[in-house]
Every structure is written in structure tokens, then in C-alpha cells.
Short mmCIF file of C-alpha atoms and ligand atoms in Angstrom, two decimals:
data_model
loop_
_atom_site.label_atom_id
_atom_site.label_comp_id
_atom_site.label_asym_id
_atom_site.label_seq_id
_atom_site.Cartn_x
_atom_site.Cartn_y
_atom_site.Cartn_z
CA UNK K 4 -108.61 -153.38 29.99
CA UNK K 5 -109.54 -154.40 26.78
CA UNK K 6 -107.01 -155.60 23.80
CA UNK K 7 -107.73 -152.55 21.90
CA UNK K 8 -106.94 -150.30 24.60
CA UNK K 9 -103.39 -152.08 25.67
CA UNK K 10 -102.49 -151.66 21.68
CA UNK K 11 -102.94 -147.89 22.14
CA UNK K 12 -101.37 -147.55 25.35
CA UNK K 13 -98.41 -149.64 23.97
CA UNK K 14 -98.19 -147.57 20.89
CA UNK K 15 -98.26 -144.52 23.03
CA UNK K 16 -95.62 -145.81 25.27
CA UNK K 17 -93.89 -146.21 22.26
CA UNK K 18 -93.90 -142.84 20.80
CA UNK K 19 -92.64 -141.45 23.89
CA UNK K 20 -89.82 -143.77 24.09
CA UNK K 21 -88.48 -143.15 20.84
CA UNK K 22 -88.99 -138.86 21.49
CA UNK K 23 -86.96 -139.57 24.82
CA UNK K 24 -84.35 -141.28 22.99
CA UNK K 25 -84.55 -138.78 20.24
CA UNK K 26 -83.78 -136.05 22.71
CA UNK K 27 -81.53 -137.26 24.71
CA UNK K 28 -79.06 -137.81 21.59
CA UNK K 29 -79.71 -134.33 21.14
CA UNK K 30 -80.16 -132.74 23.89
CA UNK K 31 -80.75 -129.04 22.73
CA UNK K 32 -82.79 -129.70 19.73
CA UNK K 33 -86.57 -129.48 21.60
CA UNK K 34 -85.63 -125.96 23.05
CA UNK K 35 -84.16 -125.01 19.84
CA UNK K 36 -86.70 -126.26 17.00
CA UNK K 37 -89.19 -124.49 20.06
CA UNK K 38 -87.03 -121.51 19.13
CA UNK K 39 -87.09 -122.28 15.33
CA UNK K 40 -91.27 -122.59 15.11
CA UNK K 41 -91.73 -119.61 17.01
CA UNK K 42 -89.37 -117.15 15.08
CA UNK K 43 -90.97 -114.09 13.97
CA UNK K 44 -92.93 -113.60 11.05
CA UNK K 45 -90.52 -111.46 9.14
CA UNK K 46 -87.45 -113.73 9.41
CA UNK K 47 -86.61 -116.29 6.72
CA UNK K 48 -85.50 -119.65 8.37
CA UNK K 49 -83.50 -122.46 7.55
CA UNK K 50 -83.03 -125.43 9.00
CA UNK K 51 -80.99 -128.55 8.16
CA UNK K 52 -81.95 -132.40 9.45
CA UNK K 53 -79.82 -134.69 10.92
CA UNK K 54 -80.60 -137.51 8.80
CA UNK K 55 -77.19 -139.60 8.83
CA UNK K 56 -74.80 -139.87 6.34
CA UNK K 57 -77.01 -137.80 3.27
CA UNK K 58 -78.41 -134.53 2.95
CA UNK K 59 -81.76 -132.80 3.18
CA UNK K 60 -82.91 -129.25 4.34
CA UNK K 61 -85.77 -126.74 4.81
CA UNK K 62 -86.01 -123.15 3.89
CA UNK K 63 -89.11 -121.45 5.20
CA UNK K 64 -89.36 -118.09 3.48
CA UNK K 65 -91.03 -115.05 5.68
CA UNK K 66 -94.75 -115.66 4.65
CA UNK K 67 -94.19 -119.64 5.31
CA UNK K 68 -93.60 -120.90 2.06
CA UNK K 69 -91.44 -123.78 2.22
CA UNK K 70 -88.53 -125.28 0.07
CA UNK K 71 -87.64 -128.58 0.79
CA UNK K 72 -83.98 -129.12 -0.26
CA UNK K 73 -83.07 -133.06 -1.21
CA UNK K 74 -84.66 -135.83 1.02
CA UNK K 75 -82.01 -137.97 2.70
CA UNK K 76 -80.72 -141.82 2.65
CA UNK K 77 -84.03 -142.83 4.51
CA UNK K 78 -87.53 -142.37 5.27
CA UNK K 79 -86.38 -140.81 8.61
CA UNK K 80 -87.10 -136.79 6.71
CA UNK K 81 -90.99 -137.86 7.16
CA UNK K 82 -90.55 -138.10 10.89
CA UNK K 83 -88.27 -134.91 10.90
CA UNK K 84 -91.10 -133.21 9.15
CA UNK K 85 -93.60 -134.15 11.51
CA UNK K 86 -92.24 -132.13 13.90
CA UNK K 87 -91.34 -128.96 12.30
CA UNK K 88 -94.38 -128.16 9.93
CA UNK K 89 -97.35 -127.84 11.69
CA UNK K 90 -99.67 -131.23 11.25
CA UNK K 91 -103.06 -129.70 9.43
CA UNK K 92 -100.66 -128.26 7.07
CA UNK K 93 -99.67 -130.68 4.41
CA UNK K 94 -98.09 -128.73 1.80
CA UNK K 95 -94.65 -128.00 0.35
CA UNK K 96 -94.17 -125.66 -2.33
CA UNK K 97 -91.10 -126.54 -3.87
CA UNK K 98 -88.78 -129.48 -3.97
CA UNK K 99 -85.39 -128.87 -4.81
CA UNK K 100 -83.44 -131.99 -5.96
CA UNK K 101 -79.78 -131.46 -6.00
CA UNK K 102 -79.02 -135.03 -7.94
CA UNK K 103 -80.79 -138.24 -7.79
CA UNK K 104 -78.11 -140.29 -5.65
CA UNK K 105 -79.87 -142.73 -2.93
CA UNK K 106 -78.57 -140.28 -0.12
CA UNK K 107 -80.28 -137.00 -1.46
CA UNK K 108 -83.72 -139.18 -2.42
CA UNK K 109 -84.74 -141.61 -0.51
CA UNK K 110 -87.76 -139.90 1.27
CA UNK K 111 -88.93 -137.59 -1.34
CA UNK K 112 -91.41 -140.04 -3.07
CA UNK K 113 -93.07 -140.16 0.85
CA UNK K 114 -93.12 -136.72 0.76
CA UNK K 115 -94.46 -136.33 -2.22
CA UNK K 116 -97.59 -139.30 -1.37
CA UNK K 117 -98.14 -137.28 1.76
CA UNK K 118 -97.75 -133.55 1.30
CA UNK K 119 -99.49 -131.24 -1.87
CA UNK K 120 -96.20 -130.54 -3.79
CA UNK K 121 -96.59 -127.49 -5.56
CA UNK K 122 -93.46 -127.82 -7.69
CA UNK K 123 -90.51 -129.85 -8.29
CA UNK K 124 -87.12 -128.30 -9.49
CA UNK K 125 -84.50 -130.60 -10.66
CA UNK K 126 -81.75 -131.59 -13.07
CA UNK K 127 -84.23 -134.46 -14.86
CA UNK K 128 -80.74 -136.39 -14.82
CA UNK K 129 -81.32 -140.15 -15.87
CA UNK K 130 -80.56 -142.77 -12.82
CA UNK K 131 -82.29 -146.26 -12.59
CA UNK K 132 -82.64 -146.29 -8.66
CA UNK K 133 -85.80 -147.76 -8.30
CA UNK K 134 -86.92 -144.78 -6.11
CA UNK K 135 -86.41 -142.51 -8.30
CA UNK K 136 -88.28 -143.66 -10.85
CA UNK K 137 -91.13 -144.43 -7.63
CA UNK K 138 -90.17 -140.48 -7.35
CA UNK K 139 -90.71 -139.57 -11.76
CA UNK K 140 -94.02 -141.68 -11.96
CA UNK K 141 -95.65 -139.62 -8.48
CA UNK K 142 -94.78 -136.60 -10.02
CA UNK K 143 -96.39 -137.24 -13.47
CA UNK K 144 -99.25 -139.43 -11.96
CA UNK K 145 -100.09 -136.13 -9.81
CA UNK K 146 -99.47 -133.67 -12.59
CA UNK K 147 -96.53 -131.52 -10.19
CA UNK K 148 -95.15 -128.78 -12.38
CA UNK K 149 -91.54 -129.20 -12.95
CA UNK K 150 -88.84 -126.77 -13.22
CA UNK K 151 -85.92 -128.13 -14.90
CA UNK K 152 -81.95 -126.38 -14.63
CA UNK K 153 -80.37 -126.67 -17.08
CA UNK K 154 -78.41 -123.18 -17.16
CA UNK K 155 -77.75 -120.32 -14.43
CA UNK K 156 -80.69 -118.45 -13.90
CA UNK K 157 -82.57 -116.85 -11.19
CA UNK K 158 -85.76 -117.50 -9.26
CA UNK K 159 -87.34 -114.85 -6.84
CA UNK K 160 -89.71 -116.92 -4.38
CA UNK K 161 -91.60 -114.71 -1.94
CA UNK K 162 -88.53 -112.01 -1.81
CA UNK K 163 -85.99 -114.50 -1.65
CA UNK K 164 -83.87 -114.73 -4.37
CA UNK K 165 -82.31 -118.60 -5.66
CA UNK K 166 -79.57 -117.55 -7.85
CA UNK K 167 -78.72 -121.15 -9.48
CA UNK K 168 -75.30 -121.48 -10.33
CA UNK K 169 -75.24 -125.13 -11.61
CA UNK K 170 -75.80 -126.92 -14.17
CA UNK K 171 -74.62 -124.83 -16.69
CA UNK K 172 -75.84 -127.01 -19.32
CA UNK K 173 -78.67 -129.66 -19.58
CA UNK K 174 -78.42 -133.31 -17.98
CA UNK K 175 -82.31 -133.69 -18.78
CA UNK K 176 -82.48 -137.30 -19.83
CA UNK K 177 -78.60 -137.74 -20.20
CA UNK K 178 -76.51 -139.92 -18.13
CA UNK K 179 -73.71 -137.80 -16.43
CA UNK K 180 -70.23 -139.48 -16.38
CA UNK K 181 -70.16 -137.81 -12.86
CA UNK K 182 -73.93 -137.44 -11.46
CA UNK K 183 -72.29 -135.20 -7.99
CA UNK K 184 -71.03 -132.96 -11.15
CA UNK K 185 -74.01 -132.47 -12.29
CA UNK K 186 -75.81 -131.40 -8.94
CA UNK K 187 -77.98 -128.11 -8.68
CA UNK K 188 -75.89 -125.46 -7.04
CA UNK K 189 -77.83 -122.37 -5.72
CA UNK K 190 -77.11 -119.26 -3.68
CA UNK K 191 -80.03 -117.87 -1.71
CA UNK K 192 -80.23 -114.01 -1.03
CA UNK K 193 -82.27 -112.50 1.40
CA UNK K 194 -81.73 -108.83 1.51
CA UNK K 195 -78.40 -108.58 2.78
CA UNK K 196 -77.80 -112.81 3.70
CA UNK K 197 -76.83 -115.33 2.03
CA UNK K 198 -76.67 -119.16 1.85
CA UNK K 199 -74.87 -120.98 -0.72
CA UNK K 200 -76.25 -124.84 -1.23
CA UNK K 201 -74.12 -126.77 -2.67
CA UNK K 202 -75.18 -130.62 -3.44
CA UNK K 203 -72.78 -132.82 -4.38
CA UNK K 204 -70.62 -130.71 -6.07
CA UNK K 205 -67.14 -131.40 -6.81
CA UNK K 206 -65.75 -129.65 -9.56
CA UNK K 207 -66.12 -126.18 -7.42
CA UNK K 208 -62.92 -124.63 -9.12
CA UNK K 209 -64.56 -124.29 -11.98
CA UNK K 210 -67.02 -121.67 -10.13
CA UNK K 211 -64.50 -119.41 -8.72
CA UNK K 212 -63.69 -119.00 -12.20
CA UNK K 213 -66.95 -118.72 -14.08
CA UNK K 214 -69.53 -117.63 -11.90
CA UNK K 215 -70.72 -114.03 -12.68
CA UNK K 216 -72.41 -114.12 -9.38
CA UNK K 217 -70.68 -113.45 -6.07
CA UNK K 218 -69.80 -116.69 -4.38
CA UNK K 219 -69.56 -115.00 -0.95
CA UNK K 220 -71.74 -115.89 1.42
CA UNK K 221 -72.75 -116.01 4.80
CA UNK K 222 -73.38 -119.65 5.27
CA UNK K 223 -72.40 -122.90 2.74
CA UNK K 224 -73.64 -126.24 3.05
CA UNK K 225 -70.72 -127.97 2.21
CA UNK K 226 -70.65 -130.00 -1.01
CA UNK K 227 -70.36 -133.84 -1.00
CA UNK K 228 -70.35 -134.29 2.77
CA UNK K 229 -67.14 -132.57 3.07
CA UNK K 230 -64.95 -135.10 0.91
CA UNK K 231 -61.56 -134.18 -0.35
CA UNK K 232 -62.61 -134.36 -4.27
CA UNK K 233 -65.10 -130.76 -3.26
CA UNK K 234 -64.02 -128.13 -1.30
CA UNK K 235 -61.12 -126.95 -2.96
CA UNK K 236 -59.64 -123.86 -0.93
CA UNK K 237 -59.51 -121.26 -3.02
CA UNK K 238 -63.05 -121.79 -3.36
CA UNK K 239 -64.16 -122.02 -0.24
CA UNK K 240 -61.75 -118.55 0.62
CA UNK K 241 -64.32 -117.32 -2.42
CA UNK K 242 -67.00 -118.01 -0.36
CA UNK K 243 -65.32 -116.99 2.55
CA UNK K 244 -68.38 -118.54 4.94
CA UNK K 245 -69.52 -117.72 8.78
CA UNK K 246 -71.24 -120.93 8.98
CA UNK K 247 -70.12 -124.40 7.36
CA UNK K 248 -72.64 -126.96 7.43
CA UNK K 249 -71.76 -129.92 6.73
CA UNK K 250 -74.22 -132.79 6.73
CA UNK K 251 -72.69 -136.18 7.80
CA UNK K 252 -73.46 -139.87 9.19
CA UNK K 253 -71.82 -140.52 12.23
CA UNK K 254 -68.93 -142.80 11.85
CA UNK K 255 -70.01 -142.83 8.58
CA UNK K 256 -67.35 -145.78 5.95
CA UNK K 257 -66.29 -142.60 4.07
CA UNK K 258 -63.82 -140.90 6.17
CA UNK K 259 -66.38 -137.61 5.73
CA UNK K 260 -65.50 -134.89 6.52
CA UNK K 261 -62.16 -135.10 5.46
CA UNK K 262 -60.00 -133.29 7.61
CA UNK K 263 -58.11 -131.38 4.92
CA UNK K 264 -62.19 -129.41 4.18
CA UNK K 265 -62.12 -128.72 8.10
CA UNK K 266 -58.71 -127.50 8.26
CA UNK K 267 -59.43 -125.44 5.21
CA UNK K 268 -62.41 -123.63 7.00
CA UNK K 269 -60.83 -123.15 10.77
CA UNK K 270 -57.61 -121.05 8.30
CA UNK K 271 -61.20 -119.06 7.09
CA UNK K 272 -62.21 -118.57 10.74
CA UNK K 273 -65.71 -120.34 9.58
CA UNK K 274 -67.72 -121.69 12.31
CA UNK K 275 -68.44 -125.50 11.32
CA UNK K 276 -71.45 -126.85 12.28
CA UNK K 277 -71.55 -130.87 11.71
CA UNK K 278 -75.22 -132.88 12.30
CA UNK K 279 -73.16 -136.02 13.11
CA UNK K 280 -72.54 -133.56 16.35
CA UNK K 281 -75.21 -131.19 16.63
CA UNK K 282 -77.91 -133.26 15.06
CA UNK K 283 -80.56 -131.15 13.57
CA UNK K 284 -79.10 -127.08 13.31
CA UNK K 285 -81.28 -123.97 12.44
CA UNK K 286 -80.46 -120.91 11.16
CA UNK K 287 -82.73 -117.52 11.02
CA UNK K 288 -82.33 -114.45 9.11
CA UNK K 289 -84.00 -110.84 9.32
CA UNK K 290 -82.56 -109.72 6.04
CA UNK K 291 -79.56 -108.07 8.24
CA UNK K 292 -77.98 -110.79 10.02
CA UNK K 293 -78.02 -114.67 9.40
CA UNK K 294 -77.59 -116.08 12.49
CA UNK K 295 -77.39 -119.53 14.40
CA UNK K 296 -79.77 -121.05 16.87
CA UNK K 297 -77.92 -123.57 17.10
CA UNK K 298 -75.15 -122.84 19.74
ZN1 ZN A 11 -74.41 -137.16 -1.08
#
């Protein structure tokens, strides 16, 4: 056997070994992100990735355009990715980033080296993290249109509607006394579902109030990992959700989720879905129902 030939059988050996371990963690994930791929042509999908104590999702609209939703604390999203969008197809339409904290970021300028980005929607909040300026210059150096929020407004992509609710006034270029404050908050309609996404934001109160679009909805990822400063309850009885998501590190230094968000949602009857549990979980909707493939 030559040298050359070990290497690749090592590396293979490898790869299989880290699947295995991958799977056994989560034991339903192959048959469900089987289930995921597969789902029909007409349903929207939406899946979010275990990826530790951060946040990132997908949304795959019904004609396979895809919305990548924040990037994570590592590079582990390009992995992720890997094995949801098929290989020989290396774009990404849009790239929502909710804020530019480390655990939201941290794999988008990957993404954006390896995938055709068609466009990049964002707060254009200021933050020094060295990846996020990596994440600015790729996105000028490769000319990506950007789409900056800096007031409610509405965005139809492929019949899905992205109602953004937040920021209600610019942070382009500004330094935010509170950057989670200052985190894109959207509400996506398809037909008759909804999903509300909310970042890292805290100051939810103030949407119950001011929000002239209805915050109920059929599924929320819950803002800031579940900490006590978001989720205030008469918000989340506004939003009165079937599915909670809540994306979280296991054992993770910041006591998230904090138990007063999970008691909050069992009063609301909400089914709360955690990836520190379930690892990855994946929704799909017809336009009718929203509904869970992850049991
Ligand atoms: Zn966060």
C-alpha cells in the first residue's frame, strides 16, 4: 500500500468516525434531515442547526431559494451546510444578519468565500470583531448587494413574505449602546404560517406595543437564547407560539434558557424545542399547517 493511499484511507476512516459520532449524539437527525431534503416541492422549510451556544438557521422557500439566517459561534455552520444543500449547488441567496455579536457571525465570512451570495441584509451596525470586518471587506471585495434595515418594512421573496419588525431606526455605522437591541427582528408569512425570528432581542415590550403587524405566530425562535432580559410574557402571550425554538449550548456559562422563559411558554401550552436536546430541528410548511419533523 502506498503512503498516498493510507492518507486517503485514514482520512476516510476519519470522516466516518466523526458522522458516527455525529449521529449517535443525535440519534434522529439522519432519518429526519432524510425527511427534510426530500419534502415536497410546494412546502417551504425551515430548519435550525445545532451549533452550540449561538444561533444560525435556514429557510428554504418552495422553489429552493435559500435564506441563511445568522452563522453561529464557529465554523461548525460550513459542515452543517454540507449536508443539507446539495454539494454542486453552491449558492445562497440571502444572508440575514440579525447583529454582528461573535455567536451570530462567526461562519458567515466561510460562507460567504465558499458559496455565490446573492445578497446580504443587515443592520450595517459598527463592531470591531475582527471577523466581521473579515465579513464587510468579502462582501465589498465581491461586490454582494446589500440590503440595509433600518425601519419596518416588508420583503416578498418567492411568495414568502419577511415582514421586518426591527430596527425601527438606523444603526448603519453607529455604535448601539445595546447591539442585542438593535438586532433584525422579522416575521415570515407563508400563506396562512408563520415564524417570528427574533435575534437577540431584548427590549420585546416595546413590540407588543408598537408593532402594527400581528405578532402571532405559529413558531418563534426565541430571542437571546432564552435569557431573562427577552422574553417578557406578555409578549410572548402576543405571540402566543406552537413551537419555541430556542437555540442553546449545552451546559452553556449563561444559565440559558432561563427557566422563568420556559415556564412562561409551558403556561402558553407552546411546545419548546431546545438544540442543546434535539440538536438540529426542522420544520415544514404547506401554506396550511407549519409543522415539526422533529418529534
Ligand atoms: Zn446570541
Amino acid at each position: 500500500m502506498t503512503k498516498k493511499n493510507l492518507k486517503y484511507i485514514i482520512a476516510v476512516l476519519a470522516l466516518l468516525v466523526s458522522f458516527g459520532i455525529y449521529y449517535l449524539q443525535t440519534p434522529n437527525t439522519g432519518k429526519v434531515l432524510g425527511q427534510f431534503i426530500n419534502a415536497s416541492s410546494t412546502d417551504l422549510r425551515l430548519m435550525f442547526f445545532d451549533v452550540g451556544q449561538g444561533d444560525s438557521s435556514l429557510i428554504i422557500t418552495p422553489n429552493e431559494q435559500k435564506i441563511l439566517v445568522d452563522g453561529g459561534p464557529d465554523r461548525s455552520l460550513i459542515g452543517k451546510l454540507d449536508g443539507v444543500l446539495p454539494l454542486a449547488d453552491r449558492r445562497i441567496d440571502y444572508i440575514i444578519l440579525s447583529h454582528p455579536h461573535a455567536d451570530h457571525l462567526t461562519a458567515l465570512p466561510e460562507v460567504l468565500r465558499r458559496y455565490q451570495v446573492g445578497a446580504v441584509i443587515m443592520t450595517g451596525a459598527a463592531h470591531t470583531a475582527p471577523d466581521y470586518l473579515d465579513f464587510l471587506r468579502l462582501i465589498k471585495e465581491k461586490n454582494i448587494p446589500t440590503k440595509i434595515i433600518e425601519q419596518p418594512q416588508e420583503l416578498v421573496i418567492d411568495g414568502i413574505k419577511l415582514e421586518f419588525l426591527e430596527p425601527t431606526k438606523s444603526f448603519f455605522s453607529a455604535r448601539p449602546e445595546n447591539l442585542n437591541d438593535s438586532s433584525i427582528v422579522f416575521k415570515l408569512v407563508y400563506a396562512s404560517t408563520s415564524a417570528l425570528y427574533l435575534g437577540d432581542f431584548e427590549n420585546e415590550e416595546s413590540l407588543v406595543i408598537s408593532s402594527t403587524v400581528p405578532l402571532k405566530s405559529d413558531l418563534i425562535k426565541i430571542g437571546h437564547h432564552g435569557s431573562t432580559n427577552a422574553n417578557d410574557q406578555s409578549f410572548l402571550a402576543a405571540v402566543s407560539p406552537t413551537y419555541a425554538v430556542i437555540s442553546v449550548g449545552k451546559n452553556n456559562s449563561y444559565g440559558h434558557p432561563h427557566y422563568r422563559t420556559l415556564y412562561y411558554l409551558k403556561q402558553l401550552g407552546a411546545q419548546i424545542l431546545r438544540t442543546d436536546e434535539r440538536g438540529d430541528i426542522f420544520f415544514t410548511s404547506n401554506g396550511q399547517t407549519l409543522q415539526s419533523l422533529t418529534k
